[in-house]
Structure formats: structure tokens, C-alpha cells
Coordinates of C-alpha atoms (C1' of nucleotides) in Angstrom, one line a residue:
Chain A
X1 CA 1.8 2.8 107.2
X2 CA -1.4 2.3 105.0
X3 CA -1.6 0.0 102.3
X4 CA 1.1 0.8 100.3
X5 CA 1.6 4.2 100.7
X6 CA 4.6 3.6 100.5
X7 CA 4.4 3.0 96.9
X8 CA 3.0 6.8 96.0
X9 CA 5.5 7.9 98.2
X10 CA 7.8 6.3 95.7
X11 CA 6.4 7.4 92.9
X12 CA 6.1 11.2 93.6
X13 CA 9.7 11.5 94.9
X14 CA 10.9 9.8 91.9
X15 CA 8.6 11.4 89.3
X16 CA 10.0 15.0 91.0
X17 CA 13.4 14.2 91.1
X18 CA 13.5 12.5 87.4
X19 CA 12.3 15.8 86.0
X20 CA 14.5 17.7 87.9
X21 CA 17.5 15.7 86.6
X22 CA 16.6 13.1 84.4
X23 CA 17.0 9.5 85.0
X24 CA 20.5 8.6 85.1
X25 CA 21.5 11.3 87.0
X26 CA 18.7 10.2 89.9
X27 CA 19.5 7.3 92.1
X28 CA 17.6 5.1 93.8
X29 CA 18.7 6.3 97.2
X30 CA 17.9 10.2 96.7
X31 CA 14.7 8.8 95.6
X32 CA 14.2 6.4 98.8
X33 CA 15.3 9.0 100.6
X34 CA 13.1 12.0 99.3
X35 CA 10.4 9.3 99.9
X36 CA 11.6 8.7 103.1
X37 CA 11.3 5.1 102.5
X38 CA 13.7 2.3 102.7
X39 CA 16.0 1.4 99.7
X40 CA 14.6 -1.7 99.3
X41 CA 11.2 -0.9 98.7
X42 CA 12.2 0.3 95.2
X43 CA 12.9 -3.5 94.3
X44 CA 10.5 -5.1 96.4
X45 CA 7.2 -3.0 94.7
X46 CA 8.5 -2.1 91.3
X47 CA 11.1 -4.7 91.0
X48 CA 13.6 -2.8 89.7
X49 CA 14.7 1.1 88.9
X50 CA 13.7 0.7 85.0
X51 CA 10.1 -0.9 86.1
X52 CA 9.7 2.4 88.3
X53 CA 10.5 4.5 85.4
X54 CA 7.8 2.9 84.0
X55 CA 5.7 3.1 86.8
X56 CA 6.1 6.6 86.7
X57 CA 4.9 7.5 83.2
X58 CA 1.9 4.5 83.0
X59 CA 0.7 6.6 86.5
X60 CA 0.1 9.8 84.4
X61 CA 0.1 8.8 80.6
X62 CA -2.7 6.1 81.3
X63 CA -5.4 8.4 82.3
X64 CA -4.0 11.1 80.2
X65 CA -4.3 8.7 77.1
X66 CA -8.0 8.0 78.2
X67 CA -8.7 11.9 78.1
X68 CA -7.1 12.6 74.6
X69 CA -9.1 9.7 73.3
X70 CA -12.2 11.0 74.6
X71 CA -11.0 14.3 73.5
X72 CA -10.7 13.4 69.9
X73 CA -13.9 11.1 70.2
X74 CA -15.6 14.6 70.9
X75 CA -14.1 16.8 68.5
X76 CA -14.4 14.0 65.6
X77 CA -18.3 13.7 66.8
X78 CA -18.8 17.2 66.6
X79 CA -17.0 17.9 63.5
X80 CA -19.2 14.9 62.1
X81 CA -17.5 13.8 58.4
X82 CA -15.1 16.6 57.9
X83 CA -11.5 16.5 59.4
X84 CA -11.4 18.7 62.3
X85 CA -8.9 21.4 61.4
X86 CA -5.0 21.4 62.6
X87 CA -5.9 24.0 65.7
X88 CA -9.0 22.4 66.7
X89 CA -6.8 19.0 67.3
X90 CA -3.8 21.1 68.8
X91 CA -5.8 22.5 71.3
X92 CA -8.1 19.2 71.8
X93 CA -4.4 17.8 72.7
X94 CA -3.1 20.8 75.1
X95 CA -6.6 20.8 76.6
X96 CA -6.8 17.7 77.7
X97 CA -3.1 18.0 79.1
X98 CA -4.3 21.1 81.2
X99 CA -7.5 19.7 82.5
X100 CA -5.7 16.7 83.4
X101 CA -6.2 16.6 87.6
X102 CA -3.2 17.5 89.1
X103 CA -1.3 15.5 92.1
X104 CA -0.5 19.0 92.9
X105 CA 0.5 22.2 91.6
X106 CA 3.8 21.5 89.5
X107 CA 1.8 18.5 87.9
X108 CA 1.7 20.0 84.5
X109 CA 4.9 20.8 84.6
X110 CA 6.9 17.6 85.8
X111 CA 4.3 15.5 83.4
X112 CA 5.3 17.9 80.2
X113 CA 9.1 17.3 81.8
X114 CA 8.9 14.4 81.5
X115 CA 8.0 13.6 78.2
X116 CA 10.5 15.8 77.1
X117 CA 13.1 13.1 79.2
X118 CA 11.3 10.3 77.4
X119 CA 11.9 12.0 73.8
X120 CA 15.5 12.7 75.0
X121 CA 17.4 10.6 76.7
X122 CA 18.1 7.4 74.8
X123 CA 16.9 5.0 76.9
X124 CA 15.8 2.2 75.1
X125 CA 13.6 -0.3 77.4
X126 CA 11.4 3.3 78.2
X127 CA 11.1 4.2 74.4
X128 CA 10.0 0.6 74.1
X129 CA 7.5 0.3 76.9
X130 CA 5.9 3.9 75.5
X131 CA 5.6 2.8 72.1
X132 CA 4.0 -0.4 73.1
X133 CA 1.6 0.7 75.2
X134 CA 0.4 4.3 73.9
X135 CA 1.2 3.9 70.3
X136 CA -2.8 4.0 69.7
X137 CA -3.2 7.3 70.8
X138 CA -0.2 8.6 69.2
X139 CA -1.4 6.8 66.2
X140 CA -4.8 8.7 66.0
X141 CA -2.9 11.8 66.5
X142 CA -1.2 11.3 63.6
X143 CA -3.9 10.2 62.0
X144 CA -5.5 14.2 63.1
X145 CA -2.6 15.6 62.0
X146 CA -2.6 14.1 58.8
X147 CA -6.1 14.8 57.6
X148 CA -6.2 18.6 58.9
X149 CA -2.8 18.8 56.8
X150 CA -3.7 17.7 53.1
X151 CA -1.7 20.1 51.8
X152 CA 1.8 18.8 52.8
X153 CA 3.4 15.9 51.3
X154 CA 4.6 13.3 53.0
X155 CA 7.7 14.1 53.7
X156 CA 7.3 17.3 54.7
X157 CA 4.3 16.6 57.4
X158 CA 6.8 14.0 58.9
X159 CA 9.4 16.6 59.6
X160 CA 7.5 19.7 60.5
X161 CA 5.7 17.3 63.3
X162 CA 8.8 16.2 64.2
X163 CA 9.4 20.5 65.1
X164 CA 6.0 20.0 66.7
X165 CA 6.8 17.6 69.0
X166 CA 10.7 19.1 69.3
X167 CA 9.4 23.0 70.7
X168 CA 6.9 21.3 73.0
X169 CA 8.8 18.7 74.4
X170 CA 11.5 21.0 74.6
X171 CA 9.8 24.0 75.9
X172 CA 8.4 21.9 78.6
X173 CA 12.0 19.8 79.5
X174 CA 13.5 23.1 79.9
X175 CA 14.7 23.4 83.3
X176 CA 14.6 26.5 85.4
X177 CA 17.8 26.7 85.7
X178 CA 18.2 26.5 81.9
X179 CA 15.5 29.6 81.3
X180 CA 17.9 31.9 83.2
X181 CA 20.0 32.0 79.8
X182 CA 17.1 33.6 78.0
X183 CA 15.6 35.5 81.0
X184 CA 16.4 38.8 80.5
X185 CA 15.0 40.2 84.0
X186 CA 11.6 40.1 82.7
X187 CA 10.7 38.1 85.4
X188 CA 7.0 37.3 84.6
X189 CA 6.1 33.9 86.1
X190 CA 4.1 31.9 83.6
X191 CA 2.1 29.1 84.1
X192 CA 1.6 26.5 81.7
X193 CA -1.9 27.6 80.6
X194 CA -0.2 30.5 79.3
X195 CA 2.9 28.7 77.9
X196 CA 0.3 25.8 76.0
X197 CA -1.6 29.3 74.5
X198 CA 1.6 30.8 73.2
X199 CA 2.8 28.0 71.8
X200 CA -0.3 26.6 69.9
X201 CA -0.4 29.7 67.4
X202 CA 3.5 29.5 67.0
X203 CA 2.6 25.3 66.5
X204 CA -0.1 25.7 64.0
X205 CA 1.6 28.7 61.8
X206 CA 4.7 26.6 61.8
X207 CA 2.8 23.7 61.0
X208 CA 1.0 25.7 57.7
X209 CA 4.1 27.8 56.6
X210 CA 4.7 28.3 53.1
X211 CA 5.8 25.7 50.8
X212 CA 9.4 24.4 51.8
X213 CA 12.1 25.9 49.9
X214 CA 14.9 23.5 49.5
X215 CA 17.9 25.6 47.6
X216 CA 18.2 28.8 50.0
X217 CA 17.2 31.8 47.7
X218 CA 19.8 32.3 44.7
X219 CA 20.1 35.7 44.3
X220 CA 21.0 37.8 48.0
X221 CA 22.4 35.0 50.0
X222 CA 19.6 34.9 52.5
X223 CA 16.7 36.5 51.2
X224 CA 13.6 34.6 51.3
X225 CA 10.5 35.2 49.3
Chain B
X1 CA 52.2 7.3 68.2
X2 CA 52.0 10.5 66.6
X3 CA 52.4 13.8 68.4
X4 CA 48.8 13.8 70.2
X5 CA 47.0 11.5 68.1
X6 CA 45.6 10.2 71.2
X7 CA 43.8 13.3 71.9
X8 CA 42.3 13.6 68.7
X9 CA 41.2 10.0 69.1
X10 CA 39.8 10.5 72.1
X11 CA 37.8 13.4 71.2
X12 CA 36.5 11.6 68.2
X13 CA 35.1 8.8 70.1
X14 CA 34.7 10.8 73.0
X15 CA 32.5 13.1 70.3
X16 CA 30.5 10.1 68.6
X17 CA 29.4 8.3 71.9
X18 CA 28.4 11.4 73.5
X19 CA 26.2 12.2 70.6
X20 CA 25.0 9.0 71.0
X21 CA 24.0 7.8 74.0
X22 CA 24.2 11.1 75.8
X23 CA 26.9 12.1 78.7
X24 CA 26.2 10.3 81.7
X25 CA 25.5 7.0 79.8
X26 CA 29.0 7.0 78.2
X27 CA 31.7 5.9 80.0
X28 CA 35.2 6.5 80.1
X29 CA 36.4 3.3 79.1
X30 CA 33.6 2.8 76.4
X31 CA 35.8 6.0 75.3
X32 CA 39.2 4.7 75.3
X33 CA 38.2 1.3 74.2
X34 CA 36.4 2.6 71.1
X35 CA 39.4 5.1 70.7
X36 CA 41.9 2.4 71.4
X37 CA 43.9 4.3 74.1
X38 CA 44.6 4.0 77.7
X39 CA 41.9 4.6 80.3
X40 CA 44.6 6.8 81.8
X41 CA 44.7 9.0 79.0
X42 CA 41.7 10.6 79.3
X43 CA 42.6 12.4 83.1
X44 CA 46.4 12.4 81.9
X45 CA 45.2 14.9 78.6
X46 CA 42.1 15.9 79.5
X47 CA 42.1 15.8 83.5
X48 CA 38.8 14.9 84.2
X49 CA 35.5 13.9 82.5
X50 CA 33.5 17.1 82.4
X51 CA 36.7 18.7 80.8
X52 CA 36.6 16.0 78.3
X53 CA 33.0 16.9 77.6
X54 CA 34.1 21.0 77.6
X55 CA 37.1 19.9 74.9
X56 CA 34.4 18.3 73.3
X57 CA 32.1 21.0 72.7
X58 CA 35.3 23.5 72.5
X59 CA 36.4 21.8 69.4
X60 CA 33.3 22.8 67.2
X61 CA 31.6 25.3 68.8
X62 CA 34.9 27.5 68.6
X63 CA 35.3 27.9 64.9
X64 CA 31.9 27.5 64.9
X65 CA 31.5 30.7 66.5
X66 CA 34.2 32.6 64.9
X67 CA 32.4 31.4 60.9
X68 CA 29.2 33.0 62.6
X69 CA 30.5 36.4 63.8
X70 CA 31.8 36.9 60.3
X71 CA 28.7 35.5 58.7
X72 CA 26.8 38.3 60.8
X73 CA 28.9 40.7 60.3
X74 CA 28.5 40.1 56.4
X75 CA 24.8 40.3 56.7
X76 CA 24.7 43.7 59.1
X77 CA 27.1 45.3 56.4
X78 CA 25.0 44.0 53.7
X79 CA 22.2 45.2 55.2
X80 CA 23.6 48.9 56.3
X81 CA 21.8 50.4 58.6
X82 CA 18.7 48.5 58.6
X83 CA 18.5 45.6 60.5
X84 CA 18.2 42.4 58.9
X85 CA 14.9 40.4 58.3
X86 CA 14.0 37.7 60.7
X87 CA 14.6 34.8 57.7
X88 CA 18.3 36.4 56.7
X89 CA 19.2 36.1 60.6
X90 CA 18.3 32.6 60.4
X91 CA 19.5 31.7 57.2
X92 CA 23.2 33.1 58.7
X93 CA 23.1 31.1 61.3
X94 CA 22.3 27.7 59.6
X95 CA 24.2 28.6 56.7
X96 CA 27.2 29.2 58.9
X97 CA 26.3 25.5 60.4
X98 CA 26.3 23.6 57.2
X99 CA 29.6 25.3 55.7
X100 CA 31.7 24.3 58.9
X101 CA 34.5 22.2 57.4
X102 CA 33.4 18.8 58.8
X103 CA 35.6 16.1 60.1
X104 CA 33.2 13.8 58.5
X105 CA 30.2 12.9 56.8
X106 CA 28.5 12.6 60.2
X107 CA 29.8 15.9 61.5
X108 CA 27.1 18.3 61.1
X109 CA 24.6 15.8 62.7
X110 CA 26.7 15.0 65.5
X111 CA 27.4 18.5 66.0
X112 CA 23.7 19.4 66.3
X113 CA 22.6 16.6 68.3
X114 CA 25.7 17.8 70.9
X115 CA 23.9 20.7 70.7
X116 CA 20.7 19.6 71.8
X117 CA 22.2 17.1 73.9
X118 CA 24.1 20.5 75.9
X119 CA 20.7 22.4 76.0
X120 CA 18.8 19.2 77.6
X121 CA 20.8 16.8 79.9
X122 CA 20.9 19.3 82.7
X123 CA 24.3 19.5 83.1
X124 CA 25.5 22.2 85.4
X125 CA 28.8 22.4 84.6
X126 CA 28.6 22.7 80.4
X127 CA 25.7 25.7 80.7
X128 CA 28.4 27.1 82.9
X129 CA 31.1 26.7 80.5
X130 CA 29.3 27.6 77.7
X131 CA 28.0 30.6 78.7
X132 CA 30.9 31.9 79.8
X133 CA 32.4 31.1 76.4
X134 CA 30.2 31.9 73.8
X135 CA 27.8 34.4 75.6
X136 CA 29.0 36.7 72.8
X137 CA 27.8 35.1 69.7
X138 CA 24.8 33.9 71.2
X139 CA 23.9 37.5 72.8
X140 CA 24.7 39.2 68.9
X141 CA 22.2 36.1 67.8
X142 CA 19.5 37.5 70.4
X143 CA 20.0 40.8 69.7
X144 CA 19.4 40.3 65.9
X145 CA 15.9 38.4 66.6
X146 CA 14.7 41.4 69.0
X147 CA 15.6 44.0 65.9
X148 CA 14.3 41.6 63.4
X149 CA 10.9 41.1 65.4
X150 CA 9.8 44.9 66.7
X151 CA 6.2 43.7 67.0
X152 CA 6.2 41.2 69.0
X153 CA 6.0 41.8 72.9
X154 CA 9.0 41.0 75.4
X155 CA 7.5 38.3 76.7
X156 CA 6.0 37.0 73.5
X157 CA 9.5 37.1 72.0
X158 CA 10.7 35.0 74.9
X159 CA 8.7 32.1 74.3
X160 CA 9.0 32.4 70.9
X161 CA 12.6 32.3 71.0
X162 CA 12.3 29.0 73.2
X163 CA 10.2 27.5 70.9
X164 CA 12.5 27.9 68.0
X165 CA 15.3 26.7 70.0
X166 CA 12.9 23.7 71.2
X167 CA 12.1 22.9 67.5
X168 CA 15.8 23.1 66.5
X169 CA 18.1 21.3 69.3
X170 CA 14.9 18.6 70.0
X171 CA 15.2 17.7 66.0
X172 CA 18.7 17.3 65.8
X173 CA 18.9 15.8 69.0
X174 CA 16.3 13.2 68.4
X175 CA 18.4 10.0 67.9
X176 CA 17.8 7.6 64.6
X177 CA 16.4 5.5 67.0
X178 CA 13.9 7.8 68.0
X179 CA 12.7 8.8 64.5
X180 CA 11.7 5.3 64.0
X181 CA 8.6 6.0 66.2
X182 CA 7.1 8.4 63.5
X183 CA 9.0 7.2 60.6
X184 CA 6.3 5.9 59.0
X185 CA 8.2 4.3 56.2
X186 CA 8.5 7.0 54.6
X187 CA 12.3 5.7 54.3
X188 CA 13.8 9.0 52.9
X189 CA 17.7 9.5 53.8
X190 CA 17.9 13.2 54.3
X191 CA 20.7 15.2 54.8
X192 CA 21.2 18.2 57.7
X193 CA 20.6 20.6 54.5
X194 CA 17.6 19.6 53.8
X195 CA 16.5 19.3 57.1
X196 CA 17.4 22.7 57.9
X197 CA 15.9 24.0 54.5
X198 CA 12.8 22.7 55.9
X199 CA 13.1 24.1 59.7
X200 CA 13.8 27.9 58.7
X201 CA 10.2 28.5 57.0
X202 CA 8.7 26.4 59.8
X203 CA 10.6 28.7 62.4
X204 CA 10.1 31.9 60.5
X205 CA 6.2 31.5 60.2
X206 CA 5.7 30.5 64.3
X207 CA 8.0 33.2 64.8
X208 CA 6.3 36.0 62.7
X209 CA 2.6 34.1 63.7
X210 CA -0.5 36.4 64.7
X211 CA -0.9 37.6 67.8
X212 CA -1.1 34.8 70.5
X213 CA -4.3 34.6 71.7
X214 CA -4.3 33.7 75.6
X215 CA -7.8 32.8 75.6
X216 CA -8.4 29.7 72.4
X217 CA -10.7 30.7 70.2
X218 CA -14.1 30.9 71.5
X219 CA -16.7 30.0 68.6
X220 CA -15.2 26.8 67.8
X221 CA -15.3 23.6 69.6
X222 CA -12.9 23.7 72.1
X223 CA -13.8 26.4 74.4
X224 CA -12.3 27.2 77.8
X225 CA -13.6 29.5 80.6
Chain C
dG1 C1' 74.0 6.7 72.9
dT2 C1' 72.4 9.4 77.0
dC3 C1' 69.5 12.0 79.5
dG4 C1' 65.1 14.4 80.8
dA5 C1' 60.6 15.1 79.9
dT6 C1' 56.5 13.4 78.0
dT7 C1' 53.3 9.8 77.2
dT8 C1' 51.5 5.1 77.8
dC9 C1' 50.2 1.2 80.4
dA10 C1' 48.3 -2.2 83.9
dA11 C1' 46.7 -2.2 88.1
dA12 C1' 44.6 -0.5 91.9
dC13 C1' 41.8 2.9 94.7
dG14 C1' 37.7 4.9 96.6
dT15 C1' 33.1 5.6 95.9
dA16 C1' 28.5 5.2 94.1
dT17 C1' 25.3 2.5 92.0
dG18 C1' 21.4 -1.2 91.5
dT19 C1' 20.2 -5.3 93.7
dT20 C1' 19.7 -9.1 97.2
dT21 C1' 19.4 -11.0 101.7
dC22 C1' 17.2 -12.3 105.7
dA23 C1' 15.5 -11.1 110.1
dA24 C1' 12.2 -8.0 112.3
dA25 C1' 7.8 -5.6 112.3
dC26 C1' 3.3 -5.5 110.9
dA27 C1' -1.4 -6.6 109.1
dG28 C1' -5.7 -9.0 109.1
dA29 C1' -8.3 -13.4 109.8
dC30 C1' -9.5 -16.9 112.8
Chain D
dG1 C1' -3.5 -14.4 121.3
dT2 C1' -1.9 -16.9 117.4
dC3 C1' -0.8 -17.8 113.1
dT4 C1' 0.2 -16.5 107.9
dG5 C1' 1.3 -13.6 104.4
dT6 C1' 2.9 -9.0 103.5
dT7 C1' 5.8 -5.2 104.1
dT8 C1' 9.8 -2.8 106.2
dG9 C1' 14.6 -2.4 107.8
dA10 C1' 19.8 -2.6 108.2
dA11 C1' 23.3 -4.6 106.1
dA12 C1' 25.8 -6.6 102.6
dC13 C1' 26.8 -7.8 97.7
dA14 C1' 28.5 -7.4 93.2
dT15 C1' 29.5 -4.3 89.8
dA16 C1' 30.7 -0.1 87.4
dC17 C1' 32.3 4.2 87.6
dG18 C1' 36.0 8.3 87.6
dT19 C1' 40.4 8.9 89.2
dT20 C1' 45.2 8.0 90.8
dT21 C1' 49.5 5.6 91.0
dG22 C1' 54.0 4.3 89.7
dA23 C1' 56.7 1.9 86.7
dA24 C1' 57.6 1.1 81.8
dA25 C1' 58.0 2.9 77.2
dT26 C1' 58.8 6.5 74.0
dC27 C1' 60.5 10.7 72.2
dG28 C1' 63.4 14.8 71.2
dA29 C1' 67.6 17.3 72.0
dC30 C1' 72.3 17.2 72.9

DNA sequence: GTCGATTTCAAACGTATGTTTCAAACAGAC
DNA sequence: GTCTGTTTGAAACATACGTTTGAAATCGAC
């Protein structure tokens, strides 16, 4: 077997299999099986099941990171001074999540998966290798974020990003099997490209909505100015 | 011990480490311990985990339910004939959230992050059991978006839909934990109120955005083929 | 108080998991 | 070909899980 084939092997049976059913629910023998690769491999290369969660997001998120920066290094350059606005970095984001090369043709897909797990399921030692090891990326994003959105305090920034990241994350998480709820029959298939340009325009108008309005309007019950 | 007071202690803890730590990363006896109560107890009342999880969800979503059939049917009457705006629908439905009588301070938030939690871990059996439960609220739900939204396309609809759910079930079900990545010291306790007052005008603007544009906008900098 | 049904309890069961072991197979260098 | 370090393989290990068991305790009705 060359090299360590063995090890991609791995990796793409497991990244497949924890999008399909998250990371608990995956053990290391449907993996090593998928990967038709002996149990022990898992522990011999990665060391253990947690390390090849890991191994699985640093394959992906480490070039992707290296895109986005260069991404924003592009957009900031060409905006020269001024703030790029909040659709120019939106899309500088989904862009360079698209044009990320593919393993194959569900990459997009299992990678936006994925992250939706990561965001999701509590599990502590991945939230804590992410955070260590991207955070400057997701640092500048915020960074973005912040200066194309002068107009919202604070507080308000911090919560509507936090909707941001919940419809994409989510969006992307959702399952087939979980799109069947809202599928009335109309059957389209949709590929990500499309998804990423829907959801950009429903992102950004979100994202610049009129002022918040803490007390729900007095007067009807639910009228809204 | 009281009548069933086991039951109701189960459920609580049952409830709380769910919300938690999610469903397949809670035990049964992390259950029993925390609710003091036999490991036995839980097949003896329940009869198995999954139906714990469907009791679980039962015990909310329920009256939950029944307050928002009323609360809709307030609004259609209200509303006579016409159907009601896109912000009233989604002012109902929150509103009918945050007046649930809660069986604590933590109720609403557990509540939503269940939520979440039901929409994400892919859990065969609760879709199953939840569909077949509360299909009707949630159908009356969809049908009031479609009236409340004639000009958006079926499909755009969809994904708008998704997104809204995506921004809603990912927020609540973000753990404390998790907020601490973007938490930027901001250090404001908020309550589900105000975190809801905040979601609806983010929800409503994606919602009623301008058309979505498939192909990103061509003059500025980020330009695809 | 007695009886019958319901509920609790400690213990065990069977199974699945992540991990370890150690011998066999293999690789490349000499 | 032989030797050395790396990788694979089948099997076992220890642990945790959901579930079951059967006896003890508890309760309500008579």
C-alpha cells in the first residue's frame, strides 16, 4: 500500500461519515471499515479518535484559512483605506469556500457540514483546538465585519453575527434527510453555489435591518413599524 | 416518595443535561445520578432512552403547541380575511415562546437549545416523532410564511425559510460555552427576550431581502464567471 | 394489619466502544 | 539476501453504555 495511503483513506471515510452523523454517533470501526483499513491504524497514525477529528478539520481549514487570508489581503488592497463594505467581505468569505479545490464532488458540502458539527456539538477538546489554531482568521473576519458595520453597537453586531454564523452553519449541517421536512416536492437539486448566492443577500439584509426594537410594538400586539 | 416525583425528576435532569451536552453524550446514569433515582427508573417509567428523549420534548413542545394554535388563531381573526404580515407571524410565534409558563428561570433557553439540539443531532427517531406529532402547528406556521411572502419564488421561499430556521435553532442552541469564542467581552447578561427582540427584525429583513441575485454582483471586486 | 400492585434498588447482562498488544508483513538501504 | 524501522493484522483489553432481572420496599384499599 503506498506511503500512507492508508492515512487519506482514513481521513476521507471519517470526514464522510462525521458529516453524515456527527462525531459521537461515528465509531472507529465504521470508519476503519469504510476505509477498509484495520482498526488499529486509527491509533497508530492519529493516536487517537479526538486527534483524527482534528486531523480532519486541520486537512481542510488549513488551506482554506490560507485562501480567506489572501482573500481579504486582496479585497483590503483593492479597497485601499476605506473598509470594504459588509457584502464585498461576505462574498470574499463564500468565495473562497467555493473555489476551494474539491477532494471530490460533495467537498463543499461535507466541509460546510462540518463546521456546522464543530459549532454544534459540544465537544470541548475540538472547540479548543479550532480556536487555537484559526482564531487569526476568524479574528480578521471580525475585524471585516466590524468596520463595514459602523452603524450597530456593540451589542447588537455581536448577536446579529451570531444569526450569521447560526443560518450558515445551519443551512449547511442540515442533513438530507432533515430537508425532507421542508421539501414540498419541489424537488430542485441545488448546489452549494446556488445555496452560498441565496443566502448572502438574506446575510447582508439581516445583517443591515433596521434599528432593533427591544419592547414588541405597544399598540396591535404584533405590528411592527 | 411522592406519587411520580421520580418522573418529574428525571425529566428535569433528563431535560438540563440534554440541553447541555446534547443526547448521545448524556448518559443514563449521569441522568439518574443528577436526579437522584435508580438507573432502573428510567426503562421502568420511561422504557427506553429515546422514549425518555420523546417525553422530554413532549413535555414542552405540547402546551407549547396548543399556546401557539391559539396565538394564531388570535392573529388570523385579528387580521380577518387578510393574511397577516410576515413580522405579526413571527412576532406570534416568539411571543407564544416567551409566555410559556416556565418551570424555571432557565426554561425558555433550555427549551430553545432542545430545539436546536432536535433540528441538528441527526436523530432518526425524534424527526420521526416529532413530525408525526406536531406536523400540524408547524404546517399552519408554513402556511402563514407562504401567505405572508407572495413575492418570493417557491424555491426562494425554501431557503429562506431554512435560513431563518438556521439563524433561530443555531442561536439558541449555541452553548454558553460556545459564545465565549465571539464574546468579545462585551459581558452583557441577556435574557431570551431580548435575544428574540433582536432575531425578528434580523429574520424579517433576510426574509423580505431583494431579489437574490445568483450571479454576485459584477462591478464590484469580487467577480465570478 | 393484610394483601396486591406499584415502585425502588443493587446487581448483573450483553454489547459496543476506544485503545493496546505483539507478532507478522513490508519497505528501502546496504 | 539481510537487516532495520515502519506499517499492518487479528485478537484481546478495559470501560462504558442501555437494558434486564428479581428481590426488597412502599403504597393504597379493604
Amino acid at each position: 500500500m503506498a506511503q500512507s495511503d492508508t492515512v487519506d483513506r482514513i481521513l476521507d471515510a471519517a470526514e464522510e461519515l462525521f458529516a453524515d452523523r456527527g462525531f459521537s454517533e461515528t465509531s472507529l470501526r465504521m470508519i476503519t471499515s469504510k476505509a477498509k483499513v484495520n482498526l488499529a491504524a486509527v491509533n497508530y497514525h492519529f493516536g487517537s479518535k479526538n486527534a483524527l477529528i482534528h486531523a480532519v478539520f486541520a486537512r481542510f481549514l488549513t488551506p482554506f484559512s490560507a485562501t480567506l487570508e489572501s482573500a481579504f489581503d486582496d479585497l483590503e488592497e483593492r479597497c485601499d483605506g476605506k473598509p470594504p463594505t459588509l457584502n464585498q467581505t461576505l462574498w470574499a468569505l463564500t468565495e473562497s469556500a467555493v473555489r476551494m479545490p474539491q477532494r471530490n464532488e460533495k467537498g463543499i458540502s461535507i466541509f460546510m457540514r462540518l463546521l456546522g458539527l464543530a459549532y454544534t456539538q459540544s465537544q470541548g477538546h475540538l472547540r479548543k483546538f479550532l480556536e487555537q489554531e484559526y482564531t487569526e482568521s476568524f479574528s480578521r473576519f471580525m475585524r471585516l465585519l466590524k468596520e463595514a458595520t459602523p452603524q450597530l453597537s456593540s451589542v447588537d453586531r455581536y448577536w446579529r453575527i451570531q444569526f450569521m454564523l447560526g443560518a450558515t452553519a445551519f443551512t449547511m449541517s442540515s442533513s438530507d434527510a432533515l430537508r425532507d421536512i421542508l421539501q414540498n416536492k419541489l424537488g430542485v437539486e441545488t448546489t452549494v453555489q446556488e445555496i452560498a448566492a441565496r443566502l448572502v443577500p438574506f446575510l447582508a439584509a439581516g445583517m443591515q435591518a433596521e434599528d432593533t426594537v427591544l419592547i414588541p410594538p405597544a399598540g396591535s400586539n404584533v405590528s411592527v413599524a
